[in-house]
XYZ file of C-alpha atoms in Angstrom:
452
model
C 169.231 37.888 233.532
C 166.590 36.705 235.765
C 163.118 36.224 234.373
C 160.339 36.239 236.865
C 157.360 34.180 235.960
C 154.122 35.055 237.669
C 151.317 32.549 238.264
C 147.694 33.531 238.290
C 145.621 31.700 240.884
C 142.018 31.069 239.806
C 139.670 30.420 242.707
C 136.384 28.626 242.017
C 133.879 29.686 244.560
C 131.313 27.047 245.636
C 128.395 29.194 244.498
C 129.552 29.317 240.884
C 128.274 27.008 238.133
C 131.857 25.934 237.335
C 132.385 24.620 240.846
C 129.111 22.726 241.032
C 129.341 21.121 237.596
C 133.073 20.742 237.056
C 133.127 23.235 234.223
C 130.520 21.413 232.182
C 128.082 23.400 230.108
C 124.528 23.182 231.382
C 121.984 22.608 228.632
C 118.536 24.035 228.744
C 115.830 21.552 229.797
C 114.023 19.891 226.908
C 110.621 21.113 225.899
C 107.860 19.218 227.723
C 106.216 16.376 225.840
C 102.530 15.789 226.324
C 101.485 12.127 226.061
C 98.401 11.136 224.115
C 97.633 7.562 225.186
C 95.155 5.726 223.016
C 93.989 2.244 222.182
C 93.708 1.567 218.474
C 92.023 -1.459 216.915
C 93.984 -3.969 214.894
C 94.168 -2.761 211.275
C 91.408 -4.396 209.208
C 93.628 -5.060 206.221
C 96.477 -6.811 208.066
C 97.931 -9.786 206.235
C 96.853 -13.162 207.579
C 99.574 -15.516 208.804
C 100.235 -18.700 206.882
C 100.591 -22.102 208.475
C 103.974 -22.730 206.758
C 105.233 -19.340 207.909
C 104.200 -19.981 211.508
C 105.625 -23.492 211.446
C 108.974 -22.170 210.277
C 109.038 -19.405 212.892
C 108.076 -21.754 215.739
C 110.193 -24.728 214.663
C 112.937 -24.142 217.218
C 111.088 -22.700 220.219
C 108.190 -25.179 220.029
C 110.525 -28.160 220.222
C 112.531 -26.984 223.234
C 113.160 -29.850 225.701
C 112.057 -27.617 228.598
C 108.476 -27.822 227.310
C 108.195 -31.485 228.348
C 104.848 -32.890 227.223
C 103.611 -30.030 225.061
C 100.292 -29.322 223.337
C 99.203 -26.097 221.701
C 96.839 -24.335 219.340
C 97.163 -20.951 217.593
C 94.267 -19.299 215.744
C 93.869 -16.336 213.410
C 91.145 -14.523 215.349
C 89.792 -12.666 212.329
C 88.856 -15.869 210.495
C 88.827 -18.239 213.510
C 91.095 -20.541 211.517
C 93.635 -22.644 213.385
C 96.951 -21.740 211.760
C 99.312 -23.833 213.882
C 98.919 -26.617 216.421
C 100.535 -29.612 218.020
C 98.415 -32.268 219.748
C 95.579 -29.731 220.192
C 93.048 -32.368 221.282
C 95.244 -33.839 224.008
C 93.751 -33.302 227.493
C 96.373 -31.492 229.581
C 96.647 -30.340 233.206
C 95.544 -26.712 232.731
C 96.547 -25.183 236.069
C 95.005 -21.707 236.297
C 94.180 -21.440 232.606
C 91.056 -23.335 233.706
C 89.867 -19.896 234.856
C 89.366 -19.056 231.165
C 86.577 -21.650 231.161
C 85.092 -20.279 234.385
C 85.121 -16.741 233.005
C 83.573 -17.829 229.721
C 80.763 -19.705 231.494
C 80.100 -16.719 233.763
C 79.893 -14.319 230.811
C 77.532 -16.697 229.034
C 75.230 -17.347 232.006
C 75.236 -14.239 234.211
C 74.663 -10.509 233.677
C 77.791 -8.355 234.145
C 76.248 -6.508 237.103
C 75.354 -9.690 239.006
C 76.050 -9.406 242.746
C 76.135 -11.808 245.686
C 74.350 -10.959 248.936
C 75.539 -11.682 252.479
C 72.721 -11.459 255.001
C 72.227 -11.369 258.760
C 68.905 -12.757 260.006
C 67.320 -13.651 263.334
C 67.902 -17.122 264.722
C 65.492 -19.585 266.306
C 66.236 -17.777 269.555
C 65.182 -14.124 269.095
C 68.380 -12.967 270.783
C 70.591 -14.787 268.269
C 71.896 -13.481 264.955
C 72.688 -15.762 262.019
C 75.233 -14.685 259.413
C 74.031 -16.289 256.175
C 76.780 -16.763 253.624
C 75.540 -16.316 250.061
C 78.856 -17.124 248.423
C 80.899 -13.932 248.717
C 84.532 -14.257 249.861
C 85.249 -10.531 249.375
C 83.780 -9.150 252.614
C 86.325 -7.037 254.488
C 86.748 -6.056 258.130
C 89.375 -3.369 257.441
C 88.687 -0.237 259.444
C 88.825 1.968 256.355
C 86.753 -0.486 254.327
C 89.606 -1.039 251.846
C 90.264 -4.759 251.933
C 92.046 -7.046 249.527
C 89.255 -6.899 246.930
C 88.463 -3.450 245.477
C 84.836 -2.544 246.057
C 84.245 -5.457 248.439
C 81.406 -5.157 250.975
C 82.218 -4.036 254.524
C 81.579 -5.905 257.745
C 81.173 -2.479 259.364
C 78.040 -1.895 257.272
C 76.485 -5.067 258.671
C 77.341 -3.907 262.182
C 75.766 -0.494 261.550
C 72.537 -2.037 260.258
C 72.331 -4.501 263.151
C 72.740 -1.741 265.705
C 70.142 0.348 263.901
C 67.624 -2.453 264.401
C 67.466 -1.389 268.040
C 67.200 -4.898 269.419
C 69.475 -6.717 271.894
C 71.378 -9.733 270.612
C 73.690 -11.966 272.612
C 75.147 -14.514 270.160
C 76.080 -15.165 266.520
C 75.802 -18.298 264.369
C 77.022 -18.801 260.799
C 74.976 -20.507 258.085
C 77.224 -22.083 255.420
C 74.514 -24.288 253.883
C 74.640 -22.436 250.530
C 77.740 -24.533 249.736
C 77.032 -28.257 250.242
C 79.679 -30.937 249.942
C 83.417 -30.884 250.667
C 85.352 -27.654 251.110
C 88.197 -28.927 248.878
C 88.256 -31.424 245.987
C 90.696 -34.168 245.089
C 94.043 -32.860 243.889
C 94.290 -29.848 246.217
C 97.318 -29.767 248.516
C 96.362 -28.820 252.121
C 99.836 -27.295 252.536
C 98.703 -24.530 250.181
C 96.374 -23.137 252.880
C 99.386 -21.982 254.879
C 101.134 -21.248 251.581
C 98.460 -18.698 250.728
C 96.890 -20.185 247.582
C 93.482 -21.116 248.980
C 91.197 -21.404 251.958
C 88.542 -24.100 252.412
C 85.699 -23.030 250.132
C 82.897 -21.823 252.390
C 80.034 -19.476 251.619
C 81.309 -16.460 253.541
C 84.862 -15.230 254.160
C 86.772 -12.104 255.047
C 89.272 -11.088 252.326
C 89.284 -14.574 250.821
C 90.278 -16.110 254.155
C 93.607 -14.244 254.259
C 95.101 -13.902 257.730
C 96.884 -10.756 256.525
C 94.042 -9.166 254.556
C 96.127 -7.028 252.204
C 98.752 -9.602 251.192
C 98.034 -11.693 248.085
C 99.710 -14.888 249.263
C 99.094 -14.451 252.957
C 98.535 -17.696 254.888
C 94.803 -18.481 254.874
C 92.379 -19.516 257.580
C 91.388 -23.163 257.869
C 87.951 -22.043 259.144
C 87.127 -18.879 257.168
C 83.342 -18.842 257.726
C 83.649 -19.381 261.470
C 86.311 -16.680 261.609
C 83.940 -14.273 259.869
C 81.237 -14.958 262.437
C 83.707 -14.466 265.255
C 84.840 -11.140 263.832
C 81.206 -10.000 263.509
C 80.554 -10.987 267.126
C 83.634 -9.103 268.302
C 82.581 -5.976 266.409
C 79.177 -6.183 268.104
C 80.732 -6.625 271.536
C 79.564 -10.256 271.792
C 81.555 -13.323 272.811
C 83.433 -14.743 269.757
C 83.906 -18.005 271.623
C 80.185 -18.731 271.420
C 80.008 -18.503 267.613
C 79.028 -21.781 265.942
C 77.950 -23.144 262.566
C 74.168 -23.486 262.332
C 71.435 -23.106 259.750
C 69.118 -20.120 259.754
C 65.485 -20.983 260.425
C 62.982 -20.821 257.604
C 61.247 -17.441 257.261
C 63.911 -15.783 259.403
C 63.660 -12.003 259.562
C 66.444 -10.105 257.806
C 68.317 -7.650 260.006
C 71.117 -6.571 257.638
C 72.702 -7.293 254.271
C 75.591 -6.232 252.049
C 76.388 -7.018 248.413
C 79.515 -7.892 246.492
C 81.011 -5.842 243.701
C 79.497 -6.509 240.243
C 80.504 -9.701 238.480
C 82.500 -7.788 235.867
C 84.815 -6.434 238.576
C 85.202 -9.763 240.335
C 86.016 -11.527 237.063
C 88.714 -8.956 236.361
C 90.272 -9.408 239.804
C 90.041 -13.185 239.533
C 91.772 -13.326 236.157
C 94.463 -10.688 236.648
C 95.568 -12.021 240.028
C 94.606 -15.664 239.382
C 92.534 -15.735 242.570
C 91.564 -19.352 243.260
C 88.999 -18.680 245.987
C 87.220 -16.070 243.892
C 87.117 -18.466 240.929
C 85.414 -21.148 243.010
C 82.843 -18.679 244.325
C 81.998 -17.384 240.841
C 81.607 -20.930 239.515
C 79.042 -21.595 242.219
C 77.116 -18.513 241.088
C 76.961 -20.120 237.649
C 75.706 -23.391 239.118
C 73.057 -21.709 241.254
C 71.777 -19.670 238.308
C 71.200 -22.865 236.344
C 69.454 -24.556 239.249
C 72.423 -26.762 240.087
C 74.187 -27.492 243.341
C 76.679 -24.867 244.498
C 79.410 -27.437 245.124
C 82.618 -28.435 243.370
C 80.792 -31.071 241.328
C 77.856 -28.784 240.612
C 80.055 -25.873 239.555
C 82.177 -28.048 237.261
C 79.068 -29.535 235.646
C 77.506 -26.093 235.175
C 80.660 -24.765 233.501
C 80.784 -27.658 231.049
C 77.067 -27.366 230.321
C 77.326 -23.624 229.614
C 80.206 -24.132 227.202
C 78.506 -27.013 225.397
C 75.271 -25.047 225.069
C 77.231 -22.182 223.510
C 78.531 -24.505 220.810
C 82.002 -25.362 222.118
C 83.345 -28.890 221.718
C 84.121 -29.986 225.279
C 85.455 -33.422 224.331
C 88.371 -34.245 226.618
C 87.289 -31.802 229.341
C 87.535 -33.013 232.959
C 87.028 -30.490 235.758
C 87.152 -31.105 239.495
C 87.224 -27.406 240.299
C 86.912 -23.961 238.719
C 90.324 -22.571 239.576
C 92.633 -25.179 238.047
C 94.279 -26.037 241.367
C 93.503 -29.728 241.012
C 96.128 -31.851 239.325
C 93.259 -34.069 238.149
C 91.775 -31.368 235.869
C 92.205 -31.901 232.125
C 91.578 -29.414 229.306
C 92.608 -29.720 225.638
C 94.338 -26.600 224.276
C 91.907 -26.653 221.347
C 89.076 -25.660 223.716
C 90.946 -22.804 225.384
C 92.088 -21.421 222.041
C 88.600 -21.643 220.557
C 87.082 -19.718 223.470
C 89.684 -16.966 223.102
C 89.203 -16.848 219.330
C 85.457 -16.381 219.815
C 86.188 -13.583 222.289
C 88.629 -11.841 219.930
C 86.801 -12.389 216.628
C 84.848 -9.637 214.855
C 81.449 -11.285 215.319
C 80.076 -13.979 217.548
C 78.569 -17.324 216.770
C 78.344 -18.045 220.498
C 74.964 -18.582 222.132
C 74.354 -16.883 225.485
C 71.606 -16.858 228.096
C 72.939 -13.855 230.012
C 71.585 -10.327 229.998
C 74.757 -9.199 228.227
C 73.695 -10.727 224.902
C 74.872 -8.319 222.203
C 72.735 -9.619 219.382
C 75.615 -11.353 217.631
C 77.535 -8.201 216.610
C 80.096 -8.547 219.410
C 80.941 -11.717 221.248
C 79.520 -11.997 224.769
C 82.982 -13.328 225.608
C 84.755 -10.139 224.442
C 85.084 -8.660 227.989
C 87.409 -11.557 228.791
C 90.123 -9.940 226.684
C 90.310 -6.996 229.090
C 90.599 -9.306 232.097
C 93.840 -10.911 230.909
C 97.159 -9.851 232.465
C 99.563 -7.808 230.327
C 103.052 -9.213 229.770
C 105.671 -7.374 231.805
C 103.056 -5.105 233.366
C 100.118 -6.509 235.345
C 98.977 -9.355 237.551
C 100.512 -12.782 237.150
C 102.458 -11.629 234.048
C 104.024 -8.578 235.715
C 107.414 -10.235 236.233
C 107.526 -12.140 232.940
C 108.893 -10.936 229.579
C 111.079 -8.531 231.580
C 114.521 -10.159 231.594
C 114.144 -12.037 228.297
C 111.733 -12.186 225.360
C 111.182 -8.446 225.773
C 109.473 -8.261 222.401
C 106.360 -9.733 223.994
C 106.169 -7.186 226.812
C 103.074 -5.036 226.495
C 101.809 -7.040 223.524
C 101.072 -10.463 224.943
C 97.927 -10.670 227.093
C 97.315 -14.066 228.614
C 96.059 -16.113 231.527
C 98.870 -17.924 233.243
C 98.770 -21.376 234.785
C 101.377 -22.790 237.142
C 101.513 -25.992 239.187
C 104.461 -28.187 240.037
C 103.480 -30.470 237.135
C 102.063 -27.918 234.718
C 102.661 -24.542 233.123
C 100.311 -22.960 230.612
C 99.665 -19.690 228.828
C 96.402 -18.856 227.050
C 95.652 -15.508 225.494
C 96.242 -13.349 222.434
C 98.852 -11.168 220.770
C 99.071 -8.739 217.852
C 101.723 -10.061 215.463
C 104.143 -7.767 213.628
C 101.823 -7.692 210.598
C 98.998 -6.343 212.799
C 97.005 -9.575 212.943
C 95.428 -10.828 216.189
C 96.476 -14.370 217.065
C 94.930 -16.299 219.937
C 96.828 -19.150 221.512
C 96.776 -21.879 224.141
C 100.198 -23.227 225.090
C 100.278 -26.096 227.613
C 103.299 -27.839 229.102
C 103.123 -30.790 231.502
C 105.707 -32.867 233.335
C 108.373 -30.187 233.580
C 109.084 -27.830 236.524
C 107.711 -24.324 236.002
C 111.112 -22.688 236.321
C 112.022 -24.491 233.085
C 108.705 -24.564 231.211
C 107.480 -21.011 231.798
C 110.412 -19.334 229.982
C 109.951 -21.844 227.148
C 106.270 -20.874 226.849
C 107.144 -17.179 226.949
C 109.579 -17.696 224.074
C 106.771 -19.112 221.930
C 104.431 -16.221 222.742
C 107.195 -13.703 221.983
C 107.832 -15.451 218.656
C 104.156 -15.066 217.776
C 104.448 -11.333 218.470
C 107.593 -10.990 216.363
C 106.295 -13.119 213.515
C 105.457 -11.623 210.156
C 104.384 -15.038 208.979
C 102.294 -14.287 205.951
């Protein structure tokens, strides 16, 4: 007997769900979730950390060999009590954490809406224009007005005002006399001009002297003020080759002017992106406000004076600049931590001469907290706490500092008990590729610490 077995052929057509998904069941899309972002204050009843608890938690990470010469201070912001430290009075190379001092002095001495003016006036020859630098490196020549610095003034606006004057001009000079003295201090490496860290500090620049105006570490100009004058001449149809450095005559008639963004915005940009040129310009604003010389020496002296007058102990402080680029700068971590604790504390004992005085209910330094980069998210901390020490990402906010001989981190963090801790962590004599991860491990430990 022969049994015939028939086979049934099933054809999956390409327009069927089975063909496209290999027979898998397709689930319905999840219900949409609406986010409700909010910023909540630290809980008022959070348990304070104890010094023994912190010491135990930090015992391993704070003794890592990659820290080299290490000094640090950690403070409970609510009580302004130092809860852990090691060599806190030792003057250390701060690198860019020196910008914490510059920001503090600016908040103490200047109103938050303070602006810097760049002017164009008539020269000794009525047919000559003089571009008078007032100390603003944020001018932009971008066609759309959107340069490196958000809200920076536009060269095009100067051109428009000059043309509206209805007078013929045939040449341009640049007055840089607002900034006397050298354009770089001891300890700055000239190779960093081409490396994109700084331009010679002159009283007027386009996009901080960047040759590529929208790139953070673009090579910089060695003659930023002269380049600005040449660009102005070119925009006016004049010969850039005739532009020279010269001082405006007394009682010169103003033809045009533009103003910088408010101080609050420039401080934010300076801190988040660790902008060295912007830091030096802001420090000279501080010096000029106090009647001092708008030079490296004058700016450093004005910063120290402002901090001392506010009640900070500046013993051990040596500043040759405002940005921290100089390897000859020295700052004890105690001072950085104390400034941050005053900013983060519930009330202020800090004295201020600026128009932002809050009457003692909120620290005049409090805005600094919003200027600090966020770990794993913004500015100079965007690429840190991402491949290790993830617990600190989004919680640590701090100013970074990096030189070949120094790495530092100064900021604050909410610990796992809900307590705000400020800190200044400073490592010298180790390469940054070794010391920065070691500093991040300490900051992450502070975040993860329930050290009551």
